[in-house]
mmCIF file of C-alpha atoms in Angstrom:
data_model
loop_
_atom_site.group_PDB
_atom_site.id
_atom_site.type_symbol
_atom_site.label_atom_id
_atom_site.label_comp_id
_atom_site.label_asym_id
_atom_site.label_seq_id
_atom_site.Cartn_x
_atom_site.Cartn_y
_atom_site.Cartn_z
ATOM 1 C CA UNK O 75 -39.983 -27.139 16.876
ATOM 2 C CA UNK O 76 -37.932 -26.118 19.615
ATOM 3 C CA UNK O 77 -34.838 -25.735 18.098
ATOM 4 C CA UNK O 78 -36.508 -23.293 15.132
ATOM 5 C CA UNK O 79 -37.174 -21.222 17.318
ATOM 6 C CA UNK O 80 -33.884 -20.880 19.299
ATOM 7 C CA UNK O 81 -32.013 -20.804 15.779
ATOM 8 C CA UNK O 82 -34.555 -17.874 15.008
ATOM 9 C CA UNK O 83 -33.404 -15.947 18.377
ATOM 10 C CA UNK O 84 -29.936 -16.637 17.794
ATOM 11 C CA UNK O 85 -30.415 -15.745 14.048
ATOM 12 C CA UNK O 86 -31.722 -12.208 14.859
ATOM 13 C CA UNK O 87 -29.085 -12.136 17.911
ATOM 14 C CA UNK O 88 -26.666 -12.410 14.737
ATOM 15 C CA UNK O 89 -28.691 -9.882 12.869
ATOM 16 C CA UNK O 90 -28.161 -7.302 15.047
ATOM 17 C CA UNK O 91 -24.554 -8.106 15.886
ATOM 18 C CA UNK O 92 -24.409 -7.791 12.235
ATOM 19 C CA UNK O 93 -26.296 -4.554 11.791
ATOM 20 C CA UNK O 94 -23.451 -3.026 15.097
ATOM 21 C CA UNK O 95 -20.748 -4.375 13.459
ATOM 22 C CA UNK O 96 -21.569 -2.490 10.395
ATOM 23 C CA UNK O 97 -22.078 0.517 12.288
ATOM 24 C CA UNK O 98 -18.990 0.685 14.055
ATOM 25 C CA UNK O 99 -17.445 -0.226 10.704
ATOM 26 C CA UNK O 100 -19.199 2.681 9.113
ATOM 27 C CA UNK O 101 -18.007 5.091 11.646
ATOM 28 C CA UNK O 102 -14.741 3.883 11.796
ATOM 29 C CA UNK O 103 -15.056 4.799 7.600
ATOM 30 C CA UNK O 104 -16.067 8.090 7.768
ATOM 31 C CA UNK O 105 -13.131 8.345 11.080
ATOM 32 C CA UNK O 106 -10.558 7.973 8.640
ATOM 33 C CA UNK O 107 -12.405 9.800 5.760
ATOM 34 C CA UNK O 108 -12.312 13.133 7.928
ATOM 35 C CA UNK O 109 -8.553 12.384 9.096
ATOM 36 C CA UNK O 110 -7.539 11.653 5.057
ATOM 37 C CA UNK O 111 -8.804 15.257 4.433
ATOM 38 C CA UNK O 112 -6.996 16.600 7.657
ATOM 39 C CA UNK O 113 -3.875 15.337 6.153
ATOM 40 C CA UNK O 114 -4.844 16.373 2.596
ATOM 41 C CA UNK O 115 -5.659 20.238 4.140
ATOM 42 C CA UNK O 116 -2.202 20.104 6.073
ATOM 43 C CA UNK O 117 -0.229 19.278 2.949
ATOM 44 C CA UNK O 118 -1.883 21.972 0.861
ATOM 45 C CA UNK O 119 -1.419 24.394 3.617
ATOM 46 C CA UNK O 120 2.021 23.709 3.807
ATOM 47 C CA UNK O 121 2.373 23.332 0.244
ATOM 48 C CA UNK O 122 0.793 26.781 0.048
ATOM 49 C CA UNK O 123 3.508 28.127 2.494
ATOM 50 C CA UNK O 124 6.176 26.815 0.797
ATOM 51 C CA UNK O 125 5.245 27.812 -2.342
ATOM 52 C CA UNK O 126 4.808 31.600 -0.849
ATOM 53 C CA UNK O 127 8.318 31.223 0.475
ATOM 54 C CA UNK O 128 9.818 30.187 -2.574
ATOM 55 C CA UNK O 129 8.010 33.379 -4.588
ATOM 56 C CA UNK O 130 9.805 35.551 -1.833
ATOM 57 C CA UNK O 131 13.067 34.165 -2.154
ATOM 58 C CA UNK O 132 12.954 34.575 -6.035
ATOM 59 C CA UNK O 133 12.130 38.551 -5.439
ATOM 60 C CA UNK O 134 14.574 38.678 -2.722
ATOM 61 C CA UNK O 135 17.464 37.114 -5.139
ATOM 62 C CA UNK O 136 16.190 39.262 -7.822
ATOM 63 C CA UNK O 137 16.697 42.341 -6.118
ATOM 64 C CA UNK O 138 19.718 41.660 -4.431
ATOM 65 C CA UNK O 139 21.404 40.239 -7.730
ATOM 66 C CA UNK O 140 25.019 40.226 -7.908
ATOM 67 C CA UNK O 141 25.534 43.560 -6.762
ATOM 68 C CA UNK O 142 24.219 45.012 -3.427
ATOM 69 C CA UNK O 143 23.369 48.609 -3.082
ATOM 70 C CA UNK O 144 26.721 50.151 -2.886
ATOM 71 C CA UNK O 145 27.460 48.863 -6.853
ATOM 72 C CA UNK O 146 30.239 46.501 -4.419
ATOM 73 C CA UNK O 147 30.184 43.277 -5.708
ATOM 74 C CA UNK O 148 29.050 40.532 -3.031
ATOM 75 C CA UNK O 149 30.995 37.780 -1.690
ATOM 76 C CA UNK O 150 30.830 34.193 -2.717
ATOM 77 C CA UNK O 151 30.617 33.441 1.052
ATOM 78 C CA UNK O 152 26.815 35.761 0.801
ATOM 79 C CA UNK O 153 25.940 34.175 -2.562
ATOM 80 C CA UNK O 154 26.476 30.623 -0.847
ATOM 81 C CA UNK O 155 24.374 31.479 1.984
ATOM 82 C CA UNK O 156 21.626 32.932 -0.229
ATOM 83 C CA UNK O 157 21.737 30.016 -2.652
ATOM 84 C CA UNK O 158 21.546 27.457 -0.078
ATOM 85 C CA UNK O 159 18.043 28.811 1.157
ATOM 86 C CA UNK O 160 17.102 28.972 -2.001
ATOM 87 C CA UNK O 161 18.488 25.305 -2.697
ATOM 88 C CA UNK O 162 16.431 24.549 0.300
ATOM 89 C CA UNK O 163 13.481 25.779 -0.398
ATOM 90 C CA UNK O 164 13.385 24.163 -3.823
ATOM 91 C CA UNK O 165 13.888 20.850 -2.116
ATOM 92 C CA UNK O 166 10.697 21.674 0.285
ATOM 93 C CA UNK O 167 9.089 22.328 -2.953
ATOM 94 C CA UNK O 168 9.620 19.209 -4.734
ATOM 95 C CA UNK O 169 8.888 17.605 -1.692
ATOM 96 C CA UNK O 170 5.631 18.253 -1.641
ATOM 97 C CA UNK O 171 4.858 18.721 -5.310
ATOM 98 C CA UNK O 172 5.394 14.574 -5.039
ATOM 99 C CA UNK O 173 3.097 14.240 -1.620
ATOM 100 C CA UNK O 174 0.528 16.501 -3.761
ATOM 101 C CA UNK O 175 1.070 14.720 -6.868
ATOM 102 C CA UNK O 176 0.209 10.790 -5.332
ATOM 103 C CA UNK O 177 -2.304 12.134 -3.446
ATOM 104 C CA UNK O 178 -4.022 13.409 -6.472
ATOM 105 C CA UNK O 179 -3.409 10.088 -7.924
ATOM 106 C CA UNK O 180 -4.893 8.377 -5.087
ATOM 107 C CA UNK O 181 -7.899 10.005 -5.713
ATOM 108 C CA UNK O 182 -7.368 11.844 -1.729
ATOM 109 C CA UNK O 183 -7.434 15.075 -3.482
#
């Protein structure tokens, strides 16, 4: 009977340890979820900014066209400079669109 009581005592101790471990696990799970949401919010924020910048670049390109205000053609160098910025923005949009798609598919958003 003595051994039975000591086993019950261990069992209660084990149960307490299990509850503590489960509680700790749940707390870590919640922390991970919060971090995931922070990352998603950050990425969506960046996506929004990239979209706005892309729109601005498109407007600037339309306004500038191939001629400036004096009616003279722009030099190739000026066109390449503006085109490089737009291309860079497009690469950023493509990257963040891919990240957003991955987050959607993974169920994070």
